[in-house]
Amino acid sequence: MADPARTEPAPARGTLVICRHGQTDYNVQHLMTGRRDIPLNADGEAQAKEAGQIISVFHFDKAYSSTLSRAFNTAAAALESSGTNNHLKKEDGSWDVEKRREIVELDTGDFTGRNHKTDPEIIAFERHYERPLPGGESDAQVVERVRKFYEDEILPRMAKGETVLVVSHSGIMRAFDIVLGFREPPEGGKGQWTHKTRVPNATPTVVEYQDGVMVNHYQLDNHKVPPAVAPPPANQNAVRKRNVFRPPSQG
């Protein structure tokens, strides 16, 4: 017979917030950026600050970015703008955002710096999931390194009920779609993948977990600032953040 006085432990409620970097001039000019370290433009800096307003309801236990400045600077600007994550600021004023190579953008190889809408060689290239770009990577290779990062770094933190920010790139966001089970890779690995799917700049996606199991996900509009601002950090992230947002209605 169960002891009525015994209290069951509260479920560990983790949250992963993933986001593409803000806009760059290469984005505007339709140039393939890959691993070239192109900085944010003025609009991209503004987008990063807007994203910070949206994520101000979260107190992050950990923040990651890719090794490229456009991702790191988006994360730093968003955390600064949030006003609720100063516990991640170092004594020197910089932000404690861990740079990881596993979430750097797809290597676009020989196509880097070229216009993907007008370049005849890029247009003629028959791209599919397991075929690398000339001198670069395949989508499948990107998915595998993102999967390893997710399994090694993110899942253990979700199981502990932590709140984690990841800022990366469009190719990494698409890879997360497969790693998280939102999309399936092409059957046999030979079909077209989702590389033409538009990934908006600096628009957070929230993935919620209970006891390490994903239970909900939704995207936040980076022009809609949430009405509530969370209280100061008190190591109660997973409890406080619940029910602040609702997933968008379908249809």
PDB file of C-alpha atoms in Angstrom:
ATOM      1  CA  MET A   1       0.000   0.000   0.000  1.00  0.00           C
ATOM      2  CA  ALA A   2       1.368   3.400  -0.978  1.00  0.00           C
ATOM      3  CA  ASP A   3       2.327   5.783   1.782  1.00  0.00           C
ATOM      4  CA  PRO A   4      -0.122   8.740   1.486  1.00  0.00           C
ATOM      5  CA  ALA A   5       2.412  11.013   3.163  1.00  0.00           C
ATOM      6  CA  ARG A   6       5.031  10.299   0.532  1.00  0.00           C
ATOM      7  CA  THR A   7       5.472  13.084  -2.019  1.00  0.00           C
ATOM      8  CA  GLU A   8       6.398  12.107  -5.553  1.00  0.00           C
ATOM      9  CA  PRO A   9       9.297  14.100  -6.996  1.00  0.00           C
ATOM     10  CA  ALA A  10       8.303  16.839  -9.420  1.00  0.00           C
ATOM     11  CA  PRO A  11       9.007  16.000 -13.059  1.00  0.00           C
ATOM     12  CA  ALA A  12      12.165  17.496 -14.535  1.00  0.00           C
ATOM     13  CA  ARG A  13      10.931  20.016 -17.090  1.00  0.00           C
ATOM     14  CA  GLY A  14      13.656  21.044 -19.499  1.00  0.00           C
ATOM     15  CA  THR A  15      13.497  23.594 -22.279  1.00  0.00           C
ATOM     16  CA  LEU A  16      15.645  23.900 -25.386  1.00  0.00           C
ATOM     17  CA  VAL A  17      15.517  27.184 -27.314  1.00  0.00           C
ATOM     18  CA  ILE A  18      17.159  27.007 -30.742  1.00  0.00           C
ATOM     19  CA  CYS A  19      17.599  29.956 -33.051  1.00  0.00           C
ATOM     20  CA  ARG A  20      19.294  30.944 -36.293  1.00  0.00           C
ATOM     21  CA  HIS A  21      21.639  33.944 -36.237  1.00  0.00           C
ATOM     22  CA  GLY A  22      20.532  37.421 -37.311  1.00  0.00           C
ATOM     23  CA  GLN A  23      20.711  38.657 -40.873  1.00  0.00           C
ATOM     24  CA  THR A  24      23.984  39.202 -42.747  1.00  0.00           C
ATOM     25  CA  ASP A  25      24.735  40.951 -46.035  1.00  0.00           C
ATOM     26  CA  TYR A  26      25.352  37.529 -47.598  1.00  0.00           C
ATOM     27  CA  ASN A  27      21.782  36.544 -46.681  1.00  0.00           C
ATOM     28  CA  VAL A  28      20.419  39.657 -48.393  1.00  0.00           C
ATOM     29  CA  GLN A  29      22.544  39.063 -51.496  1.00  0.00           C
ATOM     30  CA  HIS A  30      21.609  35.332 -51.700  1.00  0.00           C
ATOM     31  CA  LEU A  31      25.244  34.296 -51.335  1.00  0.00           C
ATOM     32  CA  MET A  32      26.143  30.897 -49.911  1.00  0.00           C
ATOM     33  CA  THR A  33      27.904  31.658 -46.643  1.00  0.00           C
ATOM     34  CA  GLY A  34      28.929  28.278 -45.280  1.00  0.00           C
ATOM     35  CA  ARG A  35      31.818  28.653 -42.851  1.00  0.00           C
ATOM     36  CA  ARG A  36      32.936  32.064 -44.070  1.00  0.00           C
ATOM     37  CA  ASP A  37      32.857  34.327 -41.019  1.00  0.00           C
ATOM     38  CA  ILE A  38      30.480  37.017 -42.266  1.00  0.00           C
ATOM     39  CA  PRO A  39      29.290  39.439 -39.530  1.00  0.00           C
ATOM     40  CA  LEU A  40      25.762  40.524 -38.739  1.00  0.00           C
ATOM     41  CA  ASN A  41      24.536  43.593 -40.581  1.00  0.00           C
ATOM     42  CA  ALA A  42      22.561  46.372 -38.871  1.00  0.00           C
ATOM     43  CA  ASP A  43      19.255  44.564 -39.409  1.00  0.00           C
ATOM     44  CA  GLY A  44      20.770  41.378 -38.017  1.00  0.00           C
ATOM     45  CA  GLU A  45      21.902  43.159 -34.874  1.00  0.00           C
ATOM     46  CA  ALA A  46      18.391  44.559 -34.415  1.00  0.00           C
ATOM     47  CA  GLN A  47      16.878  41.103 -34.965  1.00  0.00           C
ATOM     48  CA  ALA A  48      19.143  39.634 -32.286  1.00  0.00           C
ATOM     49  CA  LYS A  49      17.963  42.254 -29.797  1.00  0.00           C
ATOM     50  CA  GLU A  50      14.323  41.559 -30.697  1.00  0.00           C
ATOM     51  CA  ALA A  51      14.919  37.857 -30.117  1.00  0.00           C
ATOM     52  CA  GLY A  52      16.296  38.744 -26.699  1.00  0.00           C
ATOM     53  CA  GLN A  53      13.038  40.451 -25.790  1.00  0.00           C
ATOM     54  CA  ILE A  54      11.126  37.313 -26.719  1.00  0.00           C
ATOM     55  CA  ILE A  55      13.335  34.972 -24.705  1.00  0.00           C
ATOM     56  CA  SER A  56      13.362  37.283 -21.676  1.00  0.00           C
ATOM     57  CA  VAL A  57      10.934  34.913 -19.942  1.00  0.00           C
ATOM     58  CA  PHE A  58      13.636  32.233 -19.840  1.00  0.00           C
ATOM     59  CA  HIS A  59      16.582  32.000 -17.448  1.00  0.00           C
ATOM     60  CA  PHE A  60      19.185  29.936 -19.234  1.00  0.00           C
ATOM     61  CA  ASP A  61      21.383  27.482 -17.401  1.00  0.00           C
ATOM     62  CA  LYS A  62      23.615  27.139 -20.450  1.00  0.00           C
ATOM     63  CA  ALA A  63      24.127  28.872 -23.800  1.00  0.00           C
ATOM     64  CA  TYR A  64      25.847  27.517 -26.911  1.00  0.00           C
ATOM     65  CA  SER A  65      26.668  28.970 -30.299  1.00  0.00           C
ATOM     66  CA  SER A  66      28.649  27.894 -33.311  1.00  0.00           C
ATOM     67  CA  THR A  67      32.242  29.081 -33.636  1.00  0.00           C
ATOM     68  CA  LEU A  68      31.254  31.745 -36.201  1.00  0.00           C
ATOM     69  CA  SER A  69      30.830  35.346 -35.075  1.00  0.00           C
ATOM     70  CA  ARG A  70      27.345  35.811 -36.552  1.00  0.00           C
ATOM     71  CA  ALA A  71      26.010  33.072 -34.273  1.00  0.00           C
ATOM     72  CA  PHE A  72      27.990  34.027 -31.171  1.00  0.00           C
ATOM     73  CA  ASN A  73      27.144  37.727 -31.497  1.00  0.00           C
ATOM     74  CA  THR A  74      23.460  36.926 -31.972  1.00  0.00           C
ATOM     75  CA  ALA A  75      23.514  34.885 -28.759  1.00  0.00           C
ATOM     76  CA  ALA A  76      25.360  37.618 -26.860  1.00  0.00           C
ATOM     77  CA  ALA A  77      23.056  40.398 -28.098  1.00  0.00           C
ATOM     78  CA  ALA A  78      19.950  38.349 -27.314  1.00  0.00           C
ATOM     79  CA  LEU A  79      21.122  37.561 -23.789  1.00  0.00           C
ATOM     80  CA  GLU A  80      21.992  41.215 -23.206  1.00  0.00           C
ATOM     81  CA  SER A  81      18.637  42.382 -24.541  1.00  0.00           C
ATOM     82  CA  SER A  82      16.712  39.827 -22.490  1.00  0.00           C
ATOM     83  CA  GLY A  83      17.607  41.629 -19.265  1.00  0.00           C
ATOM     84  CA  THR A  84      17.030  38.423 -17.315  1.00  0.00           C
ATOM     85  CA  ASN A  85      20.212  36.438 -17.973  1.00  0.00           C
ATOM     86  CA  ASN A  86      22.981  38.492 -16.399  1.00  0.00           C
ATOM     87  CA  HIS A  87      23.988  35.408 -14.410  1.00  0.00           C
ATOM     88  CA  LEU A  88      25.628  34.256 -17.676  1.00  0.00           C
ATOM     89  CA  LYS A  89      27.776  37.383 -17.924  1.00  0.00           C
ATOM     90  CA  LYS A  90      31.457  37.013 -17.027  1.00  0.00           C
ATOM     91  CA  GLU A  91      33.412  39.411 -14.829  1.00  0.00           C
ATOM     92  CA  ASP A  92      34.973  41.014 -17.909  1.00  0.00           C
ATOM     93  CA  GLY A  93      31.523  41.800 -19.311  1.00  0.00           C
ATOM     94  CA  SER A  94      31.577  39.132 -22.013  1.00  0.00           C
ATOM     95  CA  TRP A  95      28.933  36.424 -22.239  1.00  0.00           C
ATOM     96  CA  ASP A  96      29.435  32.832 -21.184  1.00  0.00           C
ATOM     97  CA  VAL A  97      28.377  31.286 -24.479  1.00  0.00           C
ATOM     98  CA  GLU A  98      30.191  28.065 -25.318  1.00  0.00           C
ATOM     99  CA  LYS A  99      31.307  27.869 -28.952  1.00  0.00           C
ATOM    100  CA  ARG A 100      30.918  24.416 -30.501  1.00  0.00           C
ATOM    101  CA  ARG A 101      32.212  23.185 -33.840  1.00  0.00           C
ATOM    102  CA  GLU A 102      29.466  20.551 -34.073  1.00  0.00           C
ATOM    103  CA  ILE A 103      26.888  23.263 -34.737  1.00  0.00           C
ATOM    104  CA  VAL A 104      28.854  25.335 -37.245  1.00  0.00           C
ATOM    105  CA  GLU A 105      27.135  25.869 -40.603  1.00  0.00           C
ATOM    106  CA  LEU A 106      27.212  23.328 -43.418  1.00  0.00           C
ATOM    107  CA  ASP A 107      30.488  23.575 -45.327  1.00  0.00           C
ATOM    108  CA  THR A 108      29.414  24.921 -48.724  1.00  0.00           C
ATOM    109  CA  GLY A 109      32.858  24.276 -50.193  1.00  0.00           C
ATOM    110  CA  ASP A 110      33.416  25.576 -53.729  1.00  0.00           C
ATOM    111  CA  PHE A 111      30.013  27.292 -53.716  1.00  0.00           C
ATOM    112  CA  THR A 112      30.902  29.613 -50.837  1.00  0.00           C
ATOM    113  CA  GLY A 113      30.382  33.273 -51.694  1.00  0.00           C
ATOM    114  CA  ARG A 114      28.376  32.508 -54.844  1.00  0.00           C
ATOM    115  CA  ASN A 115      24.749  33.412 -55.571  1.00  0.00           C
ATOM    116  CA  HIS A 116      22.579  30.325 -55.153  1.00  0.00           C
ATOM    117  CA  LYS A 117      19.745  31.883 -57.170  1.00  0.00           C
ATOM    118  CA  THR A 118      21.722  32.849 -60.285  1.00  0.00           C
ATOM    119  CA  ASP A 119      24.961  30.839 -60.389  1.00  0.00           C
ATOM    120  CA  PRO A 120      24.527  28.275 -63.207  1.00  0.00           C
ATOM    121  CA  GLU A 121      26.797  25.677 -61.589  1.00  0.00           C
ATOM    122  CA  ILE A 122      24.879  25.816 -58.314  1.00  0.00           C
ATOM    123  CA  ILE A 123      21.530  25.678 -60.106  1.00  0.00           C
ATOM    124  CA  ALA A 124      22.648  22.678 -62.179  1.00  0.00           C
ATOM    125  CA  PHE A 125      24.055  20.785 -59.197  1.00  0.00           C
ATOM    126  CA  GLU A 126      21.794  17.838 -58.339  1.00  0.00           C
ATOM    127  CA  ARG A 127      21.743  18.103 -54.597  1.00  0.00           C
ATOM    128  CA  HIS A 128      20.507  15.312 -52.365  1.00  0.00           C
ATOM    129  CA  TYR A 129      20.822  14.222 -48.764  1.00  0.00           C
ATOM    130  CA  GLU A 130      23.984  12.124 -48.964  1.00  0.00           C
ATOM    131  CA  ARG A 131      25.786  13.986 -51.741  1.00  0.00           C
ATOM    132  CA  PRO A 132      28.364  16.516 -50.519  1.00  0.00           C
ATOM    133  CA  LEU A 133      28.600  19.916 -52.115  1.00  0.00           C
ATOM    134  CA  PRO A 134      31.801  20.190 -54.198  1.00  0.00           C
ATOM    135  CA  GLY A 135      34.611  20.601 -51.692  1.00  0.00           C
ATOM    136  CA  GLY A 136      32.093  20.694 -48.847  1.00  0.00           C
ATOM    137  CA  GLU A 137      29.662  18.621 -46.790  1.00  0.00           C
ATOM    138  CA  SER A 138      26.476  16.673 -47.359  1.00  0.00           C
ATOM    139  CA  ASP A 139      23.291  17.277 -45.407  1.00  0.00           C
ATOM    140  CA  ALA A 140      23.685  13.787 -43.923  1.00  0.00           C
ATOM    141  CA  GLN A 141      27.097  14.677 -42.513  1.00  0.00           C
ATOM    142  CA  VAL A 142      25.664  17.783 -40.863  1.00  0.00           C
ATOM    143  CA  VAL A 143      22.817  15.790 -39.323  1.00  0.00           C
ATOM    144  CA  GLU A 144      25.235  13.296 -37.788  1.00  0.00           C
ATOM    145  CA  ARG A 145      27.371  15.924 -36.072  1.00  0.00           C
ATOM    146  CA  VAL A 146      24.278  17.739 -34.826  1.00  0.00           C
ATOM    147  CA  ARG A 147      22.916  14.426 -33.537  1.00  0.00           C
ATOM    148  CA  LYS A 148      26.106  13.809 -31.566  1.00  0.00           C
ATOM    149  CA  PHE A 149      25.969  17.324 -30.072  1.00  0.00           C
ATOM    150  CA  TYR A 150      22.323  16.813 -29.137  1.00  0.00           C
ATOM    151  CA  GLU A 151      22.890  13.430 -27.525  1.00  0.00           C
ATOM    152  CA  ASP A 152      26.087  14.417 -25.700  1.00  0.00           C
ATOM    153  CA  GLU A 153      25.217  17.954 -24.601  1.00  0.00           C
ATOM    154  CA  ILE A 154      21.500  18.674 -24.811  1.00  0.00           C
ATOM    155  CA  LEU A 155      19.669  15.501 -23.768  1.00  0.00           C
ATOM    156  CA  PRO A 156      21.505  15.140 -20.424  1.00  0.00           C
ATOM    157  CA  ARG A 157      20.633  18.748 -19.598  1.00  0.00           C
ATOM    158  CA  MET A 158      16.995  18.237 -20.561  1.00  0.00           C
ATOM    159  CA  ALA A 159      16.840  15.198 -18.272  1.00  0.00           C
ATOM    160  CA  LYS A 160      17.992  17.432 -15.396  1.00  0.00           C
ATOM    161  CA  GLY A 161      15.328  20.051 -16.151  1.00  0.00           C
ATOM    162  CA  GLU A 162      17.700  22.722 -17.431  1.00  0.00           C
ATOM    163  CA  THR A 163      16.970  25.579 -19.830  1.00  0.00           C
ATOM    164  CA  VAL A 164      19.397  25.808 -22.750  1.00  0.00           C
ATOM    165  CA  LEU A 165      19.919  28.278 -25.596  1.00  0.00           C
ATOM    166  CA  VAL A 166      21.509  27.213 -28.906  1.00  0.00           C
ATOM    167  CA  VAL A 167      22.207  29.797 -31.629  1.00  0.00           C
ATOM    168  CA  SER A 168      23.454  28.493 -34.944  1.00  0.00           C
ATOM    169  CA  HIS A 169      22.614  28.499 -38.659  1.00  0.00           C
ATOM    170  CA  SER A 170      19.907  27.570 -41.149  1.00  0.00           C
ATOM    171  CA  GLY A 171      21.596  24.284 -42.042  1.00  0.00           C
ATOM    172  CA  ILE A 172      21.826  23.376 -38.374  1.00  0.00           C
ATOM    173  CA  MET A 173      18.186  24.283 -37.760  1.00  0.00           C
ATOM    174  CA  ARG A 174      17.184  21.939 -40.604  1.00  0.00           C
ATOM    175  CA  ALA A 175      19.411  19.237 -39.137  1.00  0.00           C
ATOM    176  CA  PHE A 176      17.693  19.670 -35.774  1.00  0.00           C
ATOM    177  CA  ASP A 177      14.383  19.051 -37.576  1.00  0.00           C
ATOM    178  CA  ILE A 178      15.586  15.538 -38.390  1.00  0.00           C
ATOM    179  CA  VAL A 179      17.407  14.884 -35.108  1.00  0.00           C
ATOM    180  CA  LEU A 180      14.308  15.911 -33.139  1.00  0.00           C
ATOM    181  CA  GLY A 181      12.017  13.832 -35.352  1.00  0.00           C
ATOM    182  CA  PHE A 182      10.105  16.734 -36.914  1.00  0.00           C
ATOM    183  CA  ARG A 183      11.075  15.494 -40.401  1.00  0.00           C
ATOM    184  CA  GLU A 184      12.315  12.240 -41.875  1.00  0.00           C
ATOM    185  CA  PRO A 185      15.436  12.055 -44.049  1.00  0.00           C
ATOM    186  CA  PRO A 186      14.785  11.005 -47.658  1.00  0.00           C
ATOM    187  CA  GLU A 187      14.259   7.278 -48.079  1.00  0.00           C
ATOM    188  CA  GLY A 188      17.519   5.687 -49.118  1.00  0.00           C
ATOM    189  CA  GLY A 189      19.306   8.987 -48.595  1.00  0.00           C
ATOM    190  CA  LYS A 190      19.092   9.902 -52.273  1.00  0.00           C
ATOM    191  CA  GLY A 191      16.125  12.251 -52.467  1.00  0.00           C
ATOM    192  CA  GLN A 192      15.944  16.002 -52.136  1.00  0.00           C
ATOM    193  CA  TRP A 193      16.135  17.171 -48.552  1.00  0.00           C
ATOM    194  CA  THR A 194      14.783  20.333 -46.927  1.00  0.00           C
ATOM    195  CA  HIS A 195      17.619  22.669 -47.935  1.00  0.00           C
ATOM    196  CA  LYS A 196      15.112  24.905 -49.713  1.00  0.00           C
ATOM    197  CA  THR A 197      12.990  25.271 -46.578  1.00  0.00           C
ATOM    198  CA  ARG A 198      13.187  28.874 -45.405  1.00  0.00           C
ATOM    199  CA  VAL A 199      14.588  29.341 -41.909  1.00  0.00           C
ATOM    200  CA  PRO A 200      13.895  32.880 -40.646  1.00  0.00           C
ATOM    201  CA  ASN A 201      16.691  34.816 -38.997  1.00  0.00           C
ATOM    202  CA  ALA A 202      16.686  35.183 -35.206  1.00  0.00           C
ATOM    203  CA  THR A 203      13.318  33.492 -34.681  1.00  0.00           C
ATOM    204  CA  PRO A 204      13.418  31.164 -31.655  1.00  0.00           C
ATOM    205  CA  THR A 205      11.972  27.669 -31.635  1.00  0.00           C
ATOM    206  CA  VAL A 206      11.098  26.254 -28.209  1.00  0.00           C
ATOM    207  CA  VAL A 207      11.254  22.525 -27.468  1.00  0.00           C
ATOM    208  CA  GLU A 208       9.880  21.358 -24.108  1.00  0.00           C
ATOM    209  CA  TYR A 209      10.796  18.170 -22.237  1.00  0.00           C
ATOM    210  CA  GLN A 210       9.496  16.264 -19.247  1.00  0.00           C
ATOM    211  CA  ASP A 211      11.923  13.858 -17.591  1.00  0.00           C
ATOM    212  CA  GLY A 212      14.091  13.997 -20.705  1.00  0.00           C
ATOM    213  CA  VAL A 213      11.256  13.214 -23.133  1.00  0.00           C
ATOM    214  CA  MET A 214      10.130  15.827 -25.656  1.00  0.00           C
ATOM    215  CA  VAL A 215       6.502  16.810 -25.064  1.00  0.00           C
ATOM    216  CA  ASN A 216       5.961  20.009 -27.079  1.00  0.00           C
ATOM    217  CA  HIS A 217       7.552  22.363 -29.579  1.00  0.00           C
ATOM    218  CA  TYR A 218       6.632  25.647 -31.249  1.00  0.00           C
ATOM    219  CA  GLN A 219       8.158  28.669 -32.947  1.00  0.00           C
ATOM    220  CA  LEU A 220       8.011  32.186 -31.542  1.00  0.00           C
ATOM    221  CA  ASP A 221       7.317  35.231 -33.714  1.00  0.00           C
ATOM    222  CA  ASN A 222      10.237  37.607 -33.301  1.00  0.00           C
ATOM    223  CA  HIS A 223       7.954  40.617 -33.566  1.00  0.00           C
ATOM    224  CA  LYS A 224       5.678  39.625 -30.677  1.00  0.00           C
ATOM    225  CA  VAL A 225       7.187  40.438 -27.313  1.00  0.00           C
ATOM    226  CA  PRO A 226       5.764  38.234 -24.529  1.00  0.00           C
ATOM    227  CA  PRO A 227       3.706  40.103 -21.942  1.00  0.00           C
ATOM    228  CA  ALA A 228       5.419  38.616 -18.904  1.00  0.00           C
ATOM    229  CA  VAL A 229       8.990  38.960 -17.724  1.00  0.00           C
ATOM    230  CA  ALA A 230      10.306  36.214 -15.495  1.00  0.00           C
ATOM    231  CA  PRO A 231      11.524  36.965 -11.960  1.00  0.00           C
ATOM    232  CA  PRO A 232      15.254  36.999 -11.144  1.00  0.00           C
ATOM    233  CA  PRO A 233      17.124  33.673 -11.435  1.00  0.00           C
ATOM    234  CA  ALA A 234      16.684  31.375  -8.466  1.00  0.00           C
ATOM    235  CA  ASN A 235      17.687  28.013  -9.977  1.00  0.00           C
ATOM    236  CA  GLN A 236      14.026  27.189 -10.517  1.00  0.00           C
ATOM    237  CA  ASN A 237      14.100  27.547 -14.297  1.00  0.00           C
ATOM    238  CA  ALA A 238      12.131  24.466 -15.194  1.00  0.00           C
ATOM    239  CA  VAL A 239       9.296  25.286 -12.801  1.00  0.00           C
ATOM    240  CA  ARG A 240       8.937  29.002 -13.540  1.00  0.00           C
ATOM    241  CA  LYS A 241       8.893  28.878 -17.298  1.00  0.00           C
ATOM    242  CA  ARG A 242       5.877  26.606 -17.738  1.00  0.00           C
ATOM    243  CA  ASN A 243       2.700  27.882 -19.354  1.00  0.00           C
ATOM    244  CA  VAL A 244       4.173  31.257 -20.327  1.00  0.00           C
ATOM    245  CA  PHE A 245       3.655  30.558 -24.021  1.00  0.00           C
ATOM    246  CA  ARG A 246       1.036  28.571 -25.861  1.00  0.00           C
ATOM    247  CA  PRO A 247       1.815  26.834 -29.146  1.00  0.00           C
ATOM    248  CA  PRO A 248       0.302  28.620 -32.140  1.00  0.00           C
ATOM    249  CA  SER A 249      -3.116  27.407 -33.247  1.00  0.00           C
ATOM    250  CA  GLN A 250      -3.257  25.098 -36.237  1.00  0.00           C
ATOM    251  CA  GLY A 251      -4.793  26.061 -39.556  1.00  0.00           C
TER     252      GLY A 251
END
